[in-house]
Amino acid sequence: MRLFVLALALAAATPAFASKELAQKNACLACHGIDKKLVGPAFQDVAKKYSGQQDAAATLVKSIKAGGSGKWGPVPMPAQAALSDADAQSLAAWVLTGAK
């Protein structure tokens, strides 16, 4: 039984670790800190801004893939068009949890 509970806990934690690794692999962390602003907003600030919005994930995926400007100051976010839809969705979900 303990092994089963441990396996469930690890399975639940995997997406968060995978998303942080995905953020590192795609250089997201070069501009975004988890809990502090760098060039772009902190992921935790993004999560707060979109908290409670039903279309938050779709909006964030669109911003990741197409880029954007004017939402967080004068520096535009470059489009990440080469990122797969699945990876963009994974990153958006991770960011919306506060990058935990």
N, CA, C and O atoms as a GROMACS GRO file, in nm:
protein
  400
    1MET      N    1   0.082  -0.119   0.000
    1MET     CA    2   0.000   0.000   0.000
    1MET      C    3   0.087   0.126   0.000
    1MET      O    4   0.059   0.222  -0.072
    2ARG      N    5   0.193   0.126   0.080
    2ARG     CA    6   0.281   0.242   0.085
    2ARG      C    7   0.345   0.270  -0.050
    2ARG      O    8   0.360   0.385  -0.091
    3LEU      N    9   0.382   0.163  -0.119
    3LEU     CA   10   0.443   0.179  -0.249
    3LEU      C   11   0.344   0.242  -0.348
    3LEU      O   12   0.382   0.325  -0.430
    4PHE      N   13   0.218   0.203  -0.339
    4PHE     CA   14   0.114   0.258  -0.424
    4PHE      C   15   0.096   0.407  -0.398
    4PHE      O   16   0.086   0.486  -0.492
    5VAL      N   17   0.093   0.446  -0.272
    5VAL     CA   18   0.079   0.588  -0.236
    5VAL      C   19   0.199   0.667  -0.284
    5VAL      O   20   0.184   0.778  -0.334
    6LEU      N   21   0.318   0.612  -0.270
    6LEU     CA   22   0.438   0.678  -0.317
    6LEU      C   23   0.434   0.694  -0.469
    6LEU      O   24   0.471   0.800  -0.521
    7ALA      N   25   0.390   0.591  -0.540
    7ALA     CA   26   0.381   0.599  -0.685
    7ALA      C   27   0.282   0.707  -0.727
    7ALA      O   28   0.308   0.781  -0.822
    8LEU      N   29   0.169   0.717  -0.657
    8LEU     CA   30   0.072   0.822  -0.688
    8LEU      C   31   0.130   0.960  -0.663
    8LEU      O   32   0.109   1.052  -0.743
    9ALA      N   33   0.202   0.976  -0.555
    9ALA     CA   34   0.262   1.106  -0.523
    9ALA      C   35   0.364   1.145  -0.629
    9ALA      O   36   0.368   1.261  -0.671
   10LEU      N   37   0.445   1.051  -0.673
   10LEU     CA   38   0.544   1.081  -0.776
   10LEU      C   39   0.477   1.113  -0.910
   10LEU      O   40   0.521   1.202  -0.982
   11ALA      N   41   0.372   1.040  -0.941
   11ALA     CA   42   0.300   1.066  -1.065
   11ALA      C   43   0.237   1.205  -1.064
   11ALA      O   44   0.237   1.274  -1.166
   12ALA      N   45   0.185   1.246  -0.951
   12ALA     CA   46   0.124   1.379  -0.940
   12ALA      C   47   0.229   1.488  -0.951
   12ALA      O   48   0.200   1.596  -1.001
   13ALA      N   49   0.350   1.462  -0.904
   13ALA     CA   50   0.456   1.563  -0.907
   13ALA      C   51   0.522   1.573  -1.043
   13ALA      O   52   0.580   1.677  -1.075
   14THR      N   53   0.516   1.469  -1.123
   14THR     CA   54   0.588   1.466  -1.250
   14THR      C   55   0.556   1.583  -1.343
   14THR      O   56   0.649   1.642  -1.397
   15PRO      N   57   0.428   1.620  -1.365
   15PRO     CA   58   0.403   1.730  -1.458
   15PRO      C   59   0.472   1.860  -1.417
   15PRO      O   60   0.520   1.933  -1.504
   16ALA      N   61   0.477   1.891  -1.289
   16ALA     CA   62   0.541   2.015  -1.245
   16ALA      C   63   0.690   2.011  -1.275
   16ALA      O   64   0.747   2.108  -1.325
   17PHE      N   65   0.755   1.898  -1.245
   17PHE     CA   66   0.897   1.887  -1.274
   17PHE      C   67   0.920   1.893  -1.425
   17PHE      O   68   1.012   1.959  -1.472
   18ALA      N   69   0.835   1.823  -1.499
   18ALA     CA   70   0.849   1.822  -1.644
   18ALA      C   71   0.832   1.964  -1.700
   18ALA      O   72   0.904   2.002  -1.793
   19SER      N   73   0.741   2.040  -1.646
   19SER     CA   74   0.719   2.176  -1.697
   19SER      C   75   0.834   2.268  -1.662
   19SER      O   76   0.870   2.354  -1.743
   20LYS      N   77   0.892   2.254  -1.545
   20LYS     CA   78   1.008   2.337  -1.512
   20LYS      C   79   1.123   2.301  -1.605
   20LYS      O   80   1.195   2.390  -1.653
   21GLU      N   81   1.141   2.174  -1.628
   21GLU     CA   82   1.245   2.132  -1.722
   21GLU      C   83   1.215   2.186  -1.862
   21GLU      O   84   1.306   2.228  -1.934
   22LEU      N   85   1.089   2.183  -1.899
   22LEU     CA   86   1.048   2.236  -2.029
   22LEU      C   87   1.075   2.386  -2.037
   22LEU      O   88   1.119   2.436  -2.141
   23ALA      N   89   1.048   2.457  -1.930
   23ALA     CA   90   1.076   2.601  -1.925
   23ALA      C   91   1.226   2.628  -1.938
   23ALA      O   92   1.267   2.722  -2.006
   24GLN      N   93   1.306   2.545  -1.873
   24GLN     CA   94   1.451   2.561  -1.884
   24GLN      C   95   1.499   2.528  -2.025
   24GLN      O   96   1.580   2.601  -2.083
   25LYS      N   97   1.447   2.419  -2.080
   25LYS     CA   98   1.487   2.374  -2.214
   25LYS      C   99   1.456   2.480  -2.320
   25LYS      O  100   1.532   2.496  -2.416
   26ASN      N  101   1.346   2.551  -2.303
   26ASN     CA  102   1.304   2.650  -2.403
   26ASN      C  103   1.343   2.792  -2.366
   26ASN      O  104   1.294   2.887  -2.426
   27ALA      N  105   1.431   2.807  -2.270
   27ALA     CA  106   1.488   2.936  -2.228
   27ALA      C  107   1.384   3.033  -2.171
   27ALA      O  108   1.408   3.154  -2.170
   28CYS      N  109   1.271   2.983  -2.125
   28CYS     CA  110   1.170   3.070  -2.062
   28CYS      C  111   1.228   3.138  -1.938
   28CYS      O  112   1.197   3.254  -1.908
   29LEU      N  113   1.314   3.064  -1.866
   29LEU     CA  114   1.368   3.116  -1.741
   29LEU      C  115   1.476   3.222  -1.763
   29LEU      O  116   1.524   3.282  -1.668
   30ALA      N  117   1.514   3.244  -1.888
   30ALA     CA  118   1.607   3.352  -1.918
   30ALA      C  119   1.539   3.488  -1.898
   30ALA      O  120   1.605   3.587  -1.866
   31CYS      N  121   1.408   3.492  -1.920
   31CYS     CA  122   1.333   3.617  -1.909
   31CYS      C  123   1.233   3.620  -1.794
   31CYS      O  124   1.195   3.728  -1.748
   32HIS      N  125   1.191   3.504  -1.747
   32HIS     CA  126   1.090   3.496  -1.642
   32HIS      C  127   1.145   3.424  -1.520
   32HIS      O  128   1.198   3.314  -1.531
   33GLY      N  129   1.133   3.486  -1.404
   33GLY     CA  130   1.164   3.417  -1.280
   33GLY      C  131   1.038   3.350  -1.229
   33GLY      O  132   0.927   3.385  -1.270
   34ILE      N  133   1.053   3.256  -1.142
   34ILE     CA  134   0.936   3.191  -1.085
   34ILE      C  135   0.865   3.286  -0.990
   34ILE      O  136   0.743   3.298  -0.992
   35ASP      N  137   0.944   3.354  -0.905
   35ASP     CA  138   0.882   3.442  -0.805
   35ASP      C  139   0.932   3.586  -0.811
   35ASP      O  140   0.902   3.666  -0.722
   36LYS      N  141   1.007   3.619  -0.916
   36LYS     CA  142   1.051   3.758  -0.931
   36LYS      C  143   1.060   3.795  -1.078
   36LYS      O  144   1.091   3.712  -1.163
   37LYS      N  145   1.033   3.920  -1.106
   37LYS     CA  146   1.038   3.973  -1.241
   37LYS      C  147   1.183   3.980  -1.288
   37LYS      O  148   1.271   4.025  -1.215
   38LEU      N  149   1.206   3.934  -1.409
   38LEU     CA  150   1.335   3.953  -1.473
   38LEU      C  151   1.311   4.050  -1.589
   38LEU      O  152   1.284   4.167  -1.566
   39VAL      N  153   1.320   4.004  -1.710
   39VAL     CA  154   1.282   4.085  -1.826
   39VAL      C  155   1.130   4.086  -1.837
   39VAL      O  156   1.067   4.190  -1.860
   40GLY      N  157   1.072   3.967  -1.822
   40GLY     CA  158   0.927   3.951  -1.823
   40GLY      C  159   0.876   3.927  -1.682
   40GLY      O  160   0.955   3.920  -1.588
   41PRO      N  161   0.746   3.916  -1.667
   41PRO     CA  162   0.688   3.899  -1.533
   41PRO      C  163   0.723   3.764  -1.471
   41PRO      O  164   0.752   3.667  -1.541
   42ALA      N  165   0.720   3.761  -1.340
   42ALA     CA  166   0.738   3.635  -1.268
   42ALA      C  167   0.620   3.544  -1.298
   42ALA      O  168   0.507   3.590  -1.312
   43PHE      N  169   0.646   3.416  -1.307
   43PHE     CA  170   0.538   3.321  -1.334
   43PHE      C  171   0.429   3.328  -1.228
   43PHE      O  172   0.311   3.313  -1.258
   44GLN      N  173   0.468   3.351  -1.104
   44GLN     CA  174   0.368   3.361  -0.997
   44GLN      C  175   0.279   3.483  -1.017
   44GLN      O  176   0.161   3.479  -0.984
   45ASP      N  177   0.333   3.592  -1.070
   45ASP     CA  178   0.252   3.711  -1.100
   45ASP      C  179   0.155   3.684  -1.215
   45ASP      O  180   0.042   3.732  -1.214
   46VAL      N  181   0.201   3.607  -1.313
   46VAL     CA  182   0.113   3.570  -1.424
   46VAL      C  183  -0.004   3.487  -1.370
   46VAL      O  184  -0.120   3.508  -1.408
   47ALA      N  185   0.027   3.392  -1.282
   47ALA     CA  186  -0.078   3.308  -1.223
   47ALA      C  187  -0.180   3.392  -1.148
   47ALA      O  188  -0.300   3.368  -1.157
   48LYS      N  189  -0.132   3.492  -1.073
   48LYS     CA  190  -0.223   3.580  -0.999
   48LYS      C  191  -0.312   3.660  -1.093
   48LYS      O  192  -0.432   3.676  -1.069
   49LYS      N  193  -0.253   3.711  -1.200
   49LYS     CA  194  -0.328   3.794  -1.295
   49LYS      C  195  -0.442   3.715  -1.359
   49LYS      O  196  -0.552   3.769  -1.378
   50TYR      N  197  -0.417   3.592  -1.392
   50TYR     CA  198  -0.517   3.511  -1.462
   50TYR      C  199  -0.602   3.425  -1.369
   50TYR      O  200  -0.690   3.352  -1.416
   51SER      N  201  -0.578   3.432  -1.241
   51SER     CA  202  -0.653   3.352  -1.144
   51SER      C  203  -0.803   3.376  -1.158
   51SER      O  204  -0.850   3.490  -1.159
   52GLY      N  205  -0.878   3.266  -1.167
   52GLY     CA  206  -1.023   3.276  -1.174
   52GLY      C  207  -1.079   3.299  -1.313
   52GLY      O  208  -1.201   3.295  -1.330
   53GLN      N  209  -0.995   3.322  -1.411
   53GLN     CA  210  -1.044   3.343  -1.548
   53GLN      C  211  -1.061   3.207  -1.617
   53GLN      O  212  -0.967   3.127  -1.622
   54GLN      N  213  -1.179   3.183  -1.668
   54GLN     CA  214  -1.207   3.053  -1.730
   54GLN      C  215  -1.121   3.027  -1.854
   54GLN      O  216  -1.086   2.912  -1.881
   55ASP      N  217  -1.087   3.130  -1.927
   55ASP     CA  218  -1.009   3.112  -2.048
   55ASP      C  219  -0.859   3.136  -2.026
   55ASP      O  220  -0.785   3.160  -2.122
   56ALA      N  221  -0.815   3.130  -1.902
   56ALA     CA  222  -0.677   3.162  -1.869
   56ALA      C  223  -0.577   3.075  -1.944
   56ALA      O  224  -0.480   3.126  -2.000
   57ALA      N  225  -0.599   2.944  -1.946
   57ALA     CA  226  -0.504   2.854  -2.011
   57ALA      C  227  -0.496   2.884  -2.161
   57ALA      O  228  -0.386   2.891  -2.216
   58ALA      N  229  -0.609   2.901  -2.224
   58ALA     CA  230  -0.610   2.929  -2.369
   58ALA      C  231  -0.544   3.063  -2.398
   58ALA      O  232  -0.471   3.076  -2.496
   59THR      N  233  -0.570   3.162  -2.315
   59THR     CA  234  -0.510   3.294  -2.333
   59THR      C  235  -0.359   3.287  -2.319
   59THR      O  236  -0.286   3.348  -2.397
   60LEU      N  237  -0.313   3.213  -2.220
   60LEU     CA  238  -0.170   3.202  -2.197
   60LEU      C  239  -0.102   3.122  -2.309
   60LEU      O  240   0.007   3.158  -2.353
   61VAL      N  241  -0.166   3.015  -2.355
   61VAL     CA  242  -0.110   2.938  -2.466
   61VAL      C  243  -0.095   3.028  -2.589
   61VAL      O  244   0.006   3.023  -2.658
   62LYS      N  245  -0.195   3.110  -2.614
   62LYS     CA  246  -0.189   3.202  -2.729
   62LYS      C  247  -0.073   3.301  -2.712
   62LYS      O  248  -0.001   3.328  -2.808
   63SER      N  249  -0.056   3.353  -2.592
   63SER     CA  250   0.055   3.447  -2.566
   63SER      C  251   0.190   3.379  -2.583
   63SER      O  252   0.285   3.439  -2.634
   64ILE      N  253   0.199   3.254  -2.538
   64ILE     CA  254   0.325   3.181  -2.552
   64ILE      C  255   0.357   3.159  -2.700
   64ILE      O  256   0.468   3.187  -2.745
   65LYS      N  257   0.261   3.110  -2.773
   65LYS     CA  258   0.284   3.075  -2.914
   65LYS      C  259   0.298   3.198  -3.004
   65LYS      O  260   0.384   3.199  -3.093
   66ALA      N  261   0.215   3.300  -2.983
   66ALA     CA  262   0.214   3.416  -3.073
   66ALA      C  263   0.296   3.534  -3.022
   66ALA      O  264   0.322   3.628  -3.098
   67GLY      N  265   0.337   3.530  -2.896
   67GLY     CA  266   0.407   3.644  -2.839
   67GLY      C  267   0.306   3.752  -2.801
   67GLY      O  268   0.185   3.732  -2.815
   68GLY      N  269   0.356   3.862  -2.754
   68GLY     CA  270   0.265   3.970  -2.717
   68GLY      C  271   0.341   4.090  -2.667
   68GLY      O  272   0.462   4.086  -2.644
   69SER      N  273   0.267   4.198  -2.651
   69SER     CA  274   0.327   4.320  -2.597
   69SER      C  275   0.220   4.404  -2.529
   69SER      O  276   0.101   4.393  -2.560
   70GLY      N  277   0.265   4.487  -2.437
   70GLY     CA  278   0.175   4.580  -2.371
   70GLY      C  279   0.103   4.527  -2.249
   70GLY      O  280   0.041   4.606  -2.176
   71LYS      N  281   0.108   4.398  -2.223
   71LYS     CA  282   0.038   4.342  -2.107
   71LYS      C  283   0.119   4.360  -1.979
   71LYS      O  284   0.062   4.375  -1.870
   72TRP      N  285   0.252   4.358  -1.992
   72TRP     CA  286   0.339   4.360  -1.874
   72TRP      C  287   0.447   4.467  -1.885
   72TRP      O  288   0.550   4.458  -1.817
   73GLY      N  289   0.427   4.566  -1.966
   73GLY     CA  290   0.527   4.670  -1.981
   73GLY      C  291   0.572   4.680  -2.125
   73GLY      O  292   0.513   4.619  -2.214
   74PRO      N  293   0.677   4.757  -2.148
   74PRO     CA  294   0.717   4.788  -2.285
   74PRO      C  295   0.792   4.678  -2.360
   74PRO      O  296   0.799   4.681  -2.482
   75VAL      N  297   0.848   4.581  -2.288
   75VAL     CA  298   0.928   4.478  -2.355
   75VAL      C  299   0.836   4.368  -2.407
   75VAL      O  300   0.767   4.302  -2.328
   76PRO      N  301   0.834   4.346  -2.539
   76PRO     CA  302   0.746   4.243  -2.595
   76PRO      C  303   0.800   4.103  -2.568
   76PRO      O  304   0.921   4.082  -2.558
   77MET      N  305   0.709   4.008  -2.558
   77MET     CA  306   0.748   3.868  -2.548
   77MET      C  307   0.756   3.813  -2.690
   77MET      O  308   0.658   3.822  -2.765
   78PRO      N  309   0.869   3.756  -2.727
   78PRO     CA  310   0.879   3.699  -2.862
   78PRO      C  311   0.792   3.575  -2.876
   78PRO      O  312   0.771   3.501  -2.780
   79ALA      N  313   0.742   3.553  -2.995
   79ALA     CA  314   0.661   3.435  -3.024
   79ALA      C  315   0.745   3.308  -3.009
   79ALA      O  316   0.864   3.306  -3.043
   80GLN      N  317   0.683   3.206  -2.958
   80GLN     CA  318   0.747   3.075  -2.946
   80GLN      C  319   0.673   2.978  -3.039
   80GLN      O  320   0.625   2.874  -2.996
   81ALA      N  321   0.666   3.016  -3.166
   81ALA     CA  322   0.587   2.942  -3.265
   81ALA      C  323   0.637   2.800  -3.286
   81ALA      O  324   0.558   2.712  -3.323
   82ALA      N  325   0.764   2.774  -3.265
   82ALA     CA  326   0.818   2.639  -3.284
   82ALA      C  327   0.781   2.544  -3.171
   82ALA      O  328   0.794   2.422  -3.185
   83LEU      N  329   0.734   2.598  -3.061
   83LEU     CA  330   0.693   2.516  -2.948
   83LEU      C  331   0.566   2.439  -2.985
   83LEU      O  332   0.473   2.498  -3.040
   84SER      N  333   0.562   2.311  -2.956
   84SER     CA  334   0.443   2.233  -2.990
   84SER      C  335   0.324   2.280  -2.907
   84SER      O  336   0.342   2.339  -2.800
   85ASP      N  337   0.205   2.255  -2.956
   85ASP     CA  338   0.084   2.292  -2.880
   85ASP      C  339   0.082   2.222  -2.745
   85ASP      O  340   0.044   2.281  -2.644
   86ALA      N  341   0.122   2.095  -2.743
   86ALA     CA  342   0.123   2.019  -2.618
   86ALA      C  343   0.220   2.080  -2.517
   86ALA      O  344   0.188   2.090  -2.398
   87ASP      N  345   0.338   2.121  -2.563
   87ASP     CA  346   0.435   2.183  -2.473
   87ASP      C  347   0.385   2.319  -2.426
   87ASP      O  348   0.403   2.354  -2.309
   88ALA      N  349   0.324   2.396  -2.514
   88ALA     CA  350   0.269   2.526  -2.475
   88ALA      C  351   0.159   2.508  -2.370
   88ALA      O  352   0.150   2.585  -2.275
   89GLN      N  353   0.075   2.408  -2.388
   89GLN     CA  354  -0.031   2.380  -2.292
   89GLN      C  355   0.026   2.335  -2.158
   89GLN      O  356  -0.023   2.374  -2.052
   90SER      N  357   0.130   2.254  -2.163
   90SER     CA  358   0.194   2.208  -2.040
   90SER      C  359   0.256   2.326  -1.965
   90SER      O  360   0.241   2.338  -1.843
   91LEU      N  361   0.326   2.413  -2.037
   91LEU     CA  362   0.386   2.532  -1.974
   91LEU      C  363   0.279   2.624  -1.917
   91LEU      O  364   0.294   2.674  -1.806
   92ALA      N  365   0.171   2.645  -1.991
   92ALA     CA  366   0.063   2.731  -1.943
   92ALA      C  367   0.002   2.676  -1.815
   92ALA      O  368  -0.020   2.750  -1.720
   93ALA      N  369  -0.024   2.546  -1.812
   93ALA     CA  370  -0.081   2.484  -1.693
   93ALA      C  371   0.013   2.499  -1.574
   93ALA      O  372  -0.031   2.528  -1.462
   94TRP      N  373   0.142   2.480  -1.598
   94TRP     CA  374   0.241   2.492  -1.491
   94TRP      C  375   0.249   2.635  -1.440
   94TRP      O  376   0.252   2.658  -1.319
   95VAL      N  377   0.252   2.731  -1.530
   95VAL     CA  378   0.258   2.872  -1.491
   95VAL      C  379   0.133   2.910  -1.411
   95VAL      O  380   0.143   2.980  -1.310
   96LEU      N  381   0.017   2.863  -1.454
   96LEU     CA  382  -0.108   2.898  -1.386
   96LEU      C  383  -0.120   2.837  -1.247
   96LEU      O  384  -0.203   2.880  -1.167
   97THR      N  385  -0.038   2.737  -1.216
   97THR     CA  386  -0.034   2.683  -1.080
   97THR      C  387   0.064   2.762  -0.994
   97THR      O  388   0.085   2.728  -0.877
   98GLY      N  389   0.123   2.866  -1.050
   98GLY     CA  390   0.222   2.944  -0.977
   98GLY      C  391   0.361   2.886  -0.995
   98GLY      O  392   0.452   2.914  -0.917
   99ALA      N  393   0.378   2.805  -1.100
   99ALA     CA  394   0.507   2.742  -1.132
   99ALA      C  395   0.556   2.657  -1.016
   99ALA      O  396   0.673   2.662  -0.978
  100LYS      N  397   0.465   2.581  -0.961
  100LYS     CA  398   0.500   2.495  -0.847
  100LYS      C  399   0.532   2.355  -0.894
  100LYS      O  400   0.563   2.268  -0.813
   0.00000   0.00000   0.00000
